[in-house]
Coordinates of C-alpha atoms in Angstrom, one line a residue:
A267 CA -0.3 0.2 0.1
L268 CA 1.4 3.7 -0.7
N269 CA 1.0 4.6 2.9
S270 CA 2.4 1.7 4.6
L271 CA 5.8 3.3 5.3
V272 CA 4.9 5.4 8.5
P273 CA 7.8 7.6 9.9
I274 CA 6.5 7.7 13.8
G275 CA 6.6 10.8 15.3
F276 CA 6.6 12.0 18.6
G277 CA 3.6 11.4 21.1
S278 CA 1.8 9.6 23.7
V279 CA 1.1 6.4 24.5
S280 CA 1.7 2.3 24.9
S281 CA 1.6 0.2 27.6
V282 CA 5.1 -1.9 28.0
T283 CA 5.0 -5.4 30.0
C284 CA 8.0 -5.7 32.6
P285 CA 8.6 -7.6 36.2
C286 CA 6.3 -5.9 38.5
S287 CA 9.0 -5.2 40.7
S288 CA 10.4 -2.6 38.4
G289 CA 7.0 -0.6 37.9
G290 CA 3.5 -0.3 38.6
F291 CA 0.4 -1.1 37.2
G292 CA -1.4 0.4 34.3
K293 CA -4.2 0.1 32.2
K294 CA -5.5 -3.6 31.8
G295 CA -3.6 -4.2 34.5
L296 CA -0.5 -4.6 32.7
C297 CA 2.5 -3.8 34.5
V298 CA 4.3 -0.4 33.6
T299 CA 8.0 1.3 33.9
F300 CA 8.2 4.2 35.1
R301 CA 10.0 6.2 32.8
F302 CA 10.6 9.2 30.4
A303 CA 8.9 8.9 26.9
S304 CA 11.2 7.5 24.6
Y305 CA 12.6 10.7 22.7
Y306 CA 13.5 12.2 26.4
G307 CA 17.2 11.7 27.2
D308 CA 20.4 13.5 28.4
H309 CA 21.9 16.1 26.2
M310 CA 18.8 16.9 24.8
V311 CA 17.0 20.4 23.8
L312 CA 13.9 21.5 25.4
Q313 CA 11.9 24.2 23.4
K314 CA 12.7 27.7 25.1
K315 CA 10.1 30.4 25.8
P316 CA 7.9 32.0 24.9
A317 CA 6.5 28.0 24.9
G318 CA 6.4 26.0 27.7
A319 CA 8.1 22.8 27.3
V320 CA 6.1 19.6 27.2
V321 CA 7.5 16.7 29.6
W322 CA 5.6 13.5 29.7
G323 CA 6.2 9.5 30.5
Y324 CA 4.6 6.6 32.0
G325 CA 4.0 5.4 35.7
E326 CA 1.7 3.7 37.5
A327 CA -2.1 4.5 37.1
G328 CA -3.3 6.9 39.5
A329 CA 0.1 7.8 40.8
N330 CA 1.4 11.5 41.3
V331 CA 4.6 12.4 39.4
T332 CA 6.6 15.6 40.6
V333 CA 9.0 16.5 37.7
S334 CA 11.9 19.1 39.1
L335 CA 13.8 21.3 36.7
S336 CA 17.3 22.2 38.6
K337 CA 20.6 24.2 37.4
D338 CA 24.0 24.4 39.8
S339 CA 22.3 21.9 42.2
K340 CA 19.5 24.0 42.7
V341 CA 15.8 23.3 41.6
I342 CA 14.0 26.2 40.1
M343 CA 10.9 24.6 39.6
K344 CA 8.4 22.0 40.5
K345 CA 5.2 20.6 38.2
M346 CA 3.0 17.6 39.7
A347 CA 1.0 15.6 37.0
Q348 CA -1.3 12.4 38.2
V349 CA -0.6 9.2 36.1
E350 CA -4.4 8.5 33.7
E351 CA -6.2 5.8 34.2
H352 CA -6.7 5.0 30.5
S353 CA -2.9 5.6 29.4
G354 CA -1.0 4.8 32.1
T355 CA 1.0 8.6 31.1
W356 CA 1.4 11.6 33.1
K357 CA 2.4 14.9 31.4
V358 CA 3.6 18.3 32.6
V359 CA 4.2 21.9 31.1
L360 CA 7.2 23.5 32.4
A361 CA 7.2 27.4 32.7
P362 CA 8.5 29.3 29.9
T363 CA 12.5 29.3 30.1
D364 CA 15.0 31.1 28.7
H365 CA 17.7 29.7 26.4
G366 CA 20.6 28.0 28.3
G367 CA 22.0 25.5 30.7
P368 CA 22.4 23.0 31.6
Y369 CA 19.7 22.0 33.8
S370 CA 18.9 18.5 35.3
V371 CA 15.5 17.0 34.8
M372 CA 14.3 14.7 37.6
A373 CA 10.8 13.0 37.8
E374 CA 9.6 10.8 40.9
Q375 CA 6.7 9.3 41.5
H376 CA 4.8 9.0 44.8
S377 CA 3.2 5.5 44.8
R378 CA 1.9 2.3 47.1
E379 CA 5.3 1.5 46.7
E380 CA 8.6 3.4 47.7
P381 CA 9.3 6.4 45.5
K382 CA 11.3 5.9 42.1
N383 CA 13.4 8.5 40.5
L384 CA 14.2 9.4 36.7
T385 CA 16.9 12.1 36.0
L386 CA 17.9 13.5 32.7
Q387 CA 21.4 15.4 32.8
D388 CA 23.2 18.4 30.5
I389 CA 19.5 19.6 29.4
Y390 CA 19.7 22.6 27.6
F391 CA 16.6 24.9 26.2
G392 CA 16.7 26.7 23.0
D393 CA 14.9 26.1 20.0
V394 CA 13.9 22.4 18.4
W395 CA 13.8 22.0 14.4
L396 CA 12.2 18.7 13.1
C397 CA 14.0 17.6 10.1
S398 CA 12.1 15.2 7.7
G399 CA 11.6 14.0 4.2
Q400 CA 13.0 11.3 1.7
S401 CA 16.6 10.2 0.1
N402 CA 17.8 13.5 0.3
M403 CA 17.3 14.7 3.4
E404 CA 18.5 11.2 4.9
M405 CA 21.6 11.8 3.0
T406 CA 24.7 12.1 6.1
V407 CA 27.4 14.5 6.3
S408 CA 29.7 11.6 5.0
Q409 CA 28.2 11.6 1.6
I410 CA 28.5 15.0 0.8
I411 CA 31.6 17.5 -0.6
N412 CA 34.0 18.8 1.6
A413 CA 33.1 15.8 3.8
S414 CA 35.9 15.5 5.8
K415 CA 36.2 19.2 6.7
E416 CA 32.6 19.0 8.2
L417 CA 33.0 16.4 10.3
S418 CA 36.2 17.5 11.4
E419 CA 34.1 20.7 12.8
A420 CA 31.9 19.1 14.7
P421 CA 32.9 19.5 17.9
L422 CA 33.1 23.3 17.6
Y423 CA 29.1 23.2 18.0
P424 CA 28.8 21.2 21.3
Y425 CA 25.4 23.0 21.7
V426 CA 23.6 22.0 18.6
R427 CA 22.6 18.7 19.8
V428 CA 21.2 16.0 17.0
F429 CA 18.8 13.1 17.6
T430 CA 17.6 10.2 14.8
A431 CA 14.3 8.3 14.6
S432 CA 14.5 4.8 13.3
L433 CA 12.2 3.5 10.3
I434 CA 9.1 1.6 11.6
Q435 CA 6.6 0.5 9.6
S436 CA 2.9 0.6 11.1
E437 CA -0.7 0.2 10.1
V438 CA -1.8 2.7 13.0
E439 CA -1.1 5.7 14.3
L440 CA 1.7 5.8 16.9
Q441 CA 2.3 8.3 19.5
D442 CA 5.5 7.2 21.1
L443 CA 8.7 6.2 19.1
A444 CA 9.2 2.3 18.7
K445 CA 12.8 2.6 18.2
I446 CA 15.5 5.2 17.9
D447 CA 18.6 5.1 15.7
L448 CA 20.6 8.0 17.4
E449 CA 19.6 9.4 21.0
W450 CA 20.0 12.6 21.7
S451 CA 23.7 13.0 21.3
I452 CA 26.6 16.2 21.1
P453 CA 27.7 16.2 17.9
T454 CA 30.9 14.1 16.8
A455 CA 32.5 12.8 13.3
E456 CA 31.5 9.6 14.4
N457 CA 27.5 10.5 14.8
L458 CA 27.3 12.6 11.6
G459 CA 28.7 10.3 9.4
H460 CA 27.7 7.3 10.6
G461 CA 26.6 5.5 7.1
N462 CA 25.3 6.4 3.6
F463 CA 21.6 7.2 4.0
S464 CA 21.3 6.7 7.9
Y465 CA 22.4 9.6 10.2
F466 CA 22.9 12.3 10.6
S467 CA 21.3 14.6 7.8
A468 CA 23.6 16.9 6.3
V469 CA 21.1 19.5 5.2
C470 CA 19.7 19.1 9.0
W471 CA 23.0 19.4 10.5
L472 CA 24.1 22.1 8.6
F473 CA 20.8 24.4 8.7
G474 CA 21.0 24.1 12.7
R475 CA 24.5 24.7 12.6
H476 CA 23.6 28.1 10.4
L477 CA 21.1 29.1 12.9
Y478 CA 23.4 28.4 15.8
E479 CA 25.9 30.6 14.6
T480 CA 23.4 33.7 14.2
L481 CA 21.3 33.1 17.2
R482 CA 24.2 31.8 19.6
Y483 CA 22.0 29.6 21.9
P484 CA 21.0 25.9 22.0
I485 CA 19.5 24.0 18.6
G486 CA 18.1 20.7 18.6
L487 CA 17.5 18.9 15.7
V488 CA 15.4 15.9 15.1
E489 CA 15.8 13.9 12.0
S490 CA 13.1 11.5 11.1
S491 CA 13.0 10.9 7.0
W492 CA 12.0 7.8 4.8
G493 CA 13.7 7.2 1.2
G494 CA 11.4 7.1 -1.7
S495 CA 8.7 8.3 0.9
C496 CA 5.5 10.0 -0.8
I497 CA 3.6 12.9 0.8
E498 CA 0.8 10.2 1.3
S499 CA 2.8 8.4 3.9
W500 CA 3.6 11.5 6.0
S501 CA -0.5 12.7 6.0
S502 CA -3.4 11.7 8.3
G503 CA -6.6 10.5 6.6
R504 CA -8.0 13.8 6.9
V505 CA -5.5 15.3 4.8
L506 CA -6.2 12.4 2.3
Q507 CA -10.1 13.1 2.5
E508 CA -9.4 16.9 2.0
C509 CA -7.8 16.1 -1.3
G510 CA -10.1 13.3 -2.7
L511 CA -7.8 10.4 -2.2
T512 CA -10.7 8.2 0.0
G513 CA -9.3 5.3 -1.3
E514 CA -5.9 6.0 0.0
L515 CA -4.6 4.6 3.8
G516 CA -3.5 7.9 5.4
I517 CA -1.8 7.3 8.9
G518 CA 0.9 9.8 9.1
P519 CA 3.7 10.7 11.9
T520 CA 1.3 12.0 15.1
L521 CA 3.5 14.4 16.6
S522 CA 0.7 14.7 19.8
R523 CA 2.7 15.6 22.9
G524 CA 6.1 17.2 21.9
S525 CA 6.7 20.5 22.4
H526 CA 8.8 21.4 19.1
L527 CA 9.0 25.5 17.3
S528 CA 9.7 24.5 13.7
R529 CA 10.1 22.1 10.8
V530 CA 12.1 21.8 7.9
L531 CA 10.6 19.8 5.2
I532 CA 12.6 18.8 2.1
A533 CA 9.9 18.3 -0.7
G534 CA 8.0 14.7 -2.1
E535 CA 10.8 13.6 -4.8
A536 CA 8.5 10.2 -4.6
N537 CA 5.5 12.3 -5.9
A538 CA 7.3 13.2 -9.0
L539 CA 5.2 10.1 -10.7
V540 CA 2.5 9.7 -7.6
N541 CA -0.6 11.8 -7.4
T542 CA 1.2 14.9 -9.1
D543 CA -1.8 16.4 -9.9
L544 CA -3.0 16.8 -6.3
Y545 CA 0.4 18.0 -4.8
N546 CA -0.8 21.4 -4.8
C547 CA -3.4 20.4 -2.7
T548 CA -1.7 17.5 -0.4
F549 CA 1.5 19.6 0.5
P550 CA -0.3 22.9 1.9
A551 CA -3.3 20.2 3.7
L552 CA -0.3 18.5 5.2
I553 CA 1.6 21.9 6.8
A554 CA -2.1 22.6 7.9
D555 CA -2.5 19.3 9.6
W556 CA 0.7 19.1 11.2
R557 CA 0.0 22.5 12.7
R558 CA -3.2 21.8 14.3
T559 CA -2.0 18.5 16.1
F560 CA 1.0 19.6 17.2
H561 CA -0.6 22.5 18.8
A562 CA -3.2 20.5 20.1
G563 CA -1.0 17.9 21.3
S564 CA 1.5 20.3 23.1
E565 CA -1.3 21.9 25.1
G566 CA -0.9 24.8 22.6
Q567 CA 2.3 25.3 23.4
T568 CA 3.5 25.3 19.8
Q569 CA 2.4 28.0 17.7
S570 CA -0.7 27.1 15.6
L571 CA 0.7 28.4 12.8
F572 CA 4.9 27.3 13.5
P573 CA 7.3 28.0 10.7
F574 CA 7.4 25.2 8.0
G575 CA 10.5 25.5 5.3
F576 CA 10.8 23.2 2.1
V577 CA 13.5 22.4 -0.4
Q578 CA 12.3 22.5 -3.9
V579 CA 13.6 19.2 -5.6
T580 CA 16.9 19.6 -7.3
G581 CA 16.5 18.1 -10.9
S582 CA 18.0 15.1 -12.1
Q583 CA 18.7 13.5 -15.1
G584 CA 16.9 10.6 -17.2
T585 CA 13.5 12.0 -16.0
D586 CA 11.5 13.8 -17.7
H587 CA 7.8 15.3 -16.4
G588 CA 6.6 17.3 -19.4
D589 CA 4.5 19.8 -17.6
R590 CA 4.7 18.2 -14.0
N591 CA 4.5 21.9 -12.4
R592 CA 8.1 21.1 -10.4
C593 CA 8.1 24.3 -8.2
S594 CA 4.4 25.9 -8.4
E595 CA 2.7 22.8 -6.7
P596 CA 4.6 22.5 -3.5
T597 CA 3.7 26.4 -3.1
A598 CA 0.4 26.0 -4.0
D599 CA 0.5 26.9 -7.4
Y600 CA 2.0 30.4 -6.3
G601 CA 5.3 29.7 -7.6
Y602 CA 6.8 31.1 -4.0
A603 CA 6.3 31.2 -0.2
P604 CA 4.9 32.4 1.8
N605 CA 2.1 32.9 0.1
K606 CA -2.0 33.3 1.3
R607 CA -2.3 29.7 1.4
M608 CA 0.6 28.8 2.7
P609 CA 1.5 31.5 5.8
N610 CA 4.8 31.5 7.8
T611 CA 6.4 28.9 5.2
F612 CA 9.6 29.2 3.4
M613 CA 11.0 27.9 0.4
A614 CA 14.7 27.1 -0.6
V615 CA 15.1 27.0 -4.6
A616 CA 17.8 24.0 -5.5
V617 CA 17.2 24.0 -9.5
D618 CA 20.7 24.8 -9.8
L619 CA 22.1 22.6 -7.5
C620 CA 22.4 19.5 -9.7
D621 CA 25.5 16.9 -9.5
E622 CA 25.8 14.9 -12.8
H623 CA 28.4 12.9 -11.3
S624 CA 27.0 12.3 -7.9
P625 CA 28.2 8.6 -6.7
Y626 CA 24.6 8.3 -5.3
G627 CA 23.1 9.2 -8.8
S628 CA 22.3 12.3 -9.8
I629 CA 19.1 13.0 -7.7
H630 CA 21.1 12.9 -4.9
P631 CA 23.3 16.0 -5.1
R632 CA 25.9 16.6 -3.0
D633 CA 26.2 20.0 -2.4
K634 CA 23.9 20.1 0.5
Q635 CA 25.9 23.3 2.0
N636 CA 24.0 25.4 -0.1
V637 CA 20.6 24.0 0.5
A638 CA 21.0 24.8 4.3
Y639 CA 22.5 28.1 3.8
R640 CA 19.6 29.1 1.9
L641 CA 17.3 27.2 4.1
H642 CA 18.2 28.9 7.0
L643 CA 18.1 32.5 5.1
G644 CA 14.3 31.8 4.9
A645 CA 13.9 30.5 8.7
R646 CA 16.1 33.8 9.9
A647 CA 13.5 36.0 7.7
V648 CA 10.1 34.1 8.4
A649 CA 10.1 31.9 11.7
Y650 CA 12.7 34.4 13.2
G651 CA 11.3 37.6 11.9
E652 CA 14.8 39.2 10.6
K653 CA 14.0 42.7 8.8
G654 CA 15.1 43.4 5.7
L655 CA 16.6 40.1 5.3
V656 CA 16.6 38.9 1.5
F657 CA 16.1 35.2 1.4
Q658 CA 14.7 34.0 -2.3
G659 CA 15.7 35.0 -5.4
P660 CA 14.5 37.2 -8.1
Y661 CA 10.6 36.6 -9.2
P662 CA 8.7 38.5 -12.0
T663 CA 6.5 41.2 -11.0
K664 CA 5.1 42.4 -14.9
V665 CA 5.7 40.6 -17.9
V666 CA 5.0 42.6 -21.0
V667 CA 4.4 40.9 -24.9
D668 CA 5.6 43.5 -27.9
G669 CA 4.1 41.2 -30.2
A670 CA 4.6 43.7 -33.0
R671 CA 8.5 43.2 -32.6
G672 CA 8.1 39.6 -31.2
L673 CA 9.6 40.3 -28.1
I674 CA 8.8 39.6 -24.5
N675 CA 10.1 42.0 -21.6
V676 CA 10.0 40.3 -17.9
T677 CA 10.5 42.8 -15.3
Y678 CA 11.8 41.6 -11.6
G679 CA 11.4 42.7 -8.3
Q680 CA 15.1 42.5 -7.6
E681 CA 18.2 43.7 -9.3
L682 CA 19.5 40.9 -11.2
L683 CA 23.0 39.0 -11.7
L684 CA 23.1 37.9 -15.2
L685 CA 25.7 35.2 -15.3
L686 CA 25.2 34.2 -18.8
M687 CA 22.6 34.8 -21.4
H688 CA 20.1 31.4 -22.2
D689 CA 18.7 30.5 -25.5
R690 CA 16.8 27.7 -24.2
I691 CA 15.7 28.2 -20.5
F692 CA 12.8 30.4 -21.1
E693 CA 9.8 29.0 -22.8
V694 CA 6.6 30.2 -24.1
R695 CA 3.5 29.1 -25.5
S696 CA 0.1 30.3 -27.6
M697 CA -3.0 29.5 -27.7
G698 CA -4.4 26.9 -29.7
P699 CA -2.2 23.6 -31.0
C700 CA 1.2 25.2 -30.9
Q701 CA 3.6 23.8 -28.0
W702 CA 6.2 24.8 -25.7
V703 CA 8.9 26.8 -27.2
P704 CA 12.2 28.5 -26.6
A705 CA 12.2 31.9 -26.3
P706 CA 16.2 32.9 -26.4
M707 CA 17.2 35.7 -24.2
V708 CA 18.3 38.9 -26.6
S709 CA 19.4 41.4 -23.8
A710 CA 19.1 42.4 -20.0
S711 CA 19.4 45.1 -17.6
S712 CA 19.6 45.7 -13.8
H713 CA 15.9 44.5 -13.6
A714 CA 14.4 43.2 -16.9
V715 CA 15.0 40.6 -19.5
T716 CA 13.9 40.7 -23.1
L717 CA 13.2 37.9 -24.9
S718 CA 12.9 37.2 -28.1
S719 CA 9.3 35.1 -29.2
P720 CA 9.6 32.9 -32.4
G721 CA 7.3 30.2 -33.0
C722 CA 3.4 30.3 -33.5
R723 CA 2.0 33.8 -35.0
A724 CA -0.8 33.3 -32.3
A725 CA -0.6 35.8 -29.1
V726 CA 1.5 34.5 -26.4
T727 CA -0.7 33.1 -23.1
R728 CA 2.5 31.3 -21.3
L729 CA 5.5 32.0 -20.0
R730 CA 7.6 29.9 -18.3
Y731 CA 11.5 29.5 -16.8
A732 CA 13.5 26.6 -15.9
W733 CA 11.1 24.2 -16.4
A734 CA 13.3 21.0 -17.0
E735 CA 14.3 18.4 -15.0
W736 CA 18.3 19.5 -15.5
P737 CA 18.0 23.3 -16.5
C738 CA 21.2 24.6 -16.1
E739 CA 24.7 22.9 -15.3
Y740 CA 25.8 23.4 -11.5
R741 CA 25.6 27.1 -10.3
Q742 CA 25.1 27.8 -13.7
C743 CA 21.3 29.2 -14.5
P744 CA 21.0 32.5 -15.8
L745 CA 19.6 34.5 -13.3
Y746 CA 20.8 35.2 -9.9
N747 CA 19.9 38.4 -7.4
K748 CA 23.3 39.7 -5.8
H749 CA 23.1 37.4 -2.5
L750 CA 23.8 34.7 -5.6
L751 CA 20.0 33.4 -4.7
P752 CA 19.0 31.7 -7.8
A753 CA 15.7 33.2 -9.7
P754 CA 13.0 30.4 -9.1
P755 CA 11.4 28.2 -11.8
F756 CA 7.8 29.7 -12.7
V757 CA 4.8 29.3 -14.6
I758 CA 2.5 32.5 -15.5
D759 CA -0.7 30.8 -16.8
S760 CA -3.0 33.8 -17.6
A761 CA -3.3 36.2 -20.7
L762 CA 0.1 38.2 -20.7
R763 CA -0.1 42.1 -21.1
T764 CA 0.1 43.2 -24.6
G765 CA 2.5 46.2 -25.2

């Protein structure tokens, strides 16, 4: 089934049988170990203020649990909770805490038996980002260009903490992780370059490193990726129903109890061939659904419109999807983000980062440094509200067709950096039987490009740019801005202005 691969997220409930000497009784009489949920551990990052970090775990039904936060052996706060009868779980929301550390978190269960204590050490407060997606997000630091240099610099970032969930299949929603590949860890060359397509994600690591260099406080990075997975596998039944996929099995990652600020999602490679015509529905719907789920599951601590970033898929050789909307569909047909249907989102354009000689196939380009850098610019502008920061390349603001002279003038909202003139990267189409034909670039100025409009004599009604699986060579598309951010692919479908 299309949705049988389910990357498990963070959440709440499962009972584990155990010797009764080590725990108390939970629902249905099962013996439940007093413990934190699976993804809490030493060295982790909890979400800083303004959110209150959610801490939860399992215990004896009806027992009281006290959670204490300490720093330098001094207790800073205490929170109380009772273990729920039906789930065998307890949960507290810590008071909003500024970034920093190290802290210790102790949970103590008070029950009929002697008290039981659990302690987490070396805990920091900062921002937590979830990085999810397919195989390009799975590519580890050891697989990218300049890997040895990147790995050798890992010890320079002890406050960027990393965690990786395992790949687990389930036919029902699970709310706690069934298995973990990498517990919360301080970065090392070994855990950043564990192996191919395992852990730790290069895009995620480099993104978090850039954020740390800007923010100068702890960053927690959680990776949950599955190569070749379709967006339907990450979606709930609500999303699939909303987009008319009522025959599909939707499960998706239920991340209901974690308190996480933001996400990075690499756009869906697998959906290049599956339900492509619905991606302009399924992707915005997934974002909205994840936001609702996190907000509700974290007792309202996660922002209802938390920032969501994604990467436009890089081209690959040997594939041709015709008019497939490679850039516009992930952006709900706007071609850019944020937009009205996808507020508080940002997109990193990667159309110029192709890699013909990648040993992992051209669909897996090795330049993740530029991907992460472009993503972090979007995060700084959208998630952190950095004013005046340019985080995306130039996009057209006006297109005028000069039919008498057979020219098209394309005006951009940013100053252009022209690397080269190109004969085929712009294409036009007219009404009627005419197909897409190249519109060669004939001149360029600081904010505009003039194209020749050969082909059909009928009025030009559509214009597109870089609409190919391999539109240009590595970092050699014709149009960038002065910050070296590429102009994104676009299609203008409505009738063009005639001048």
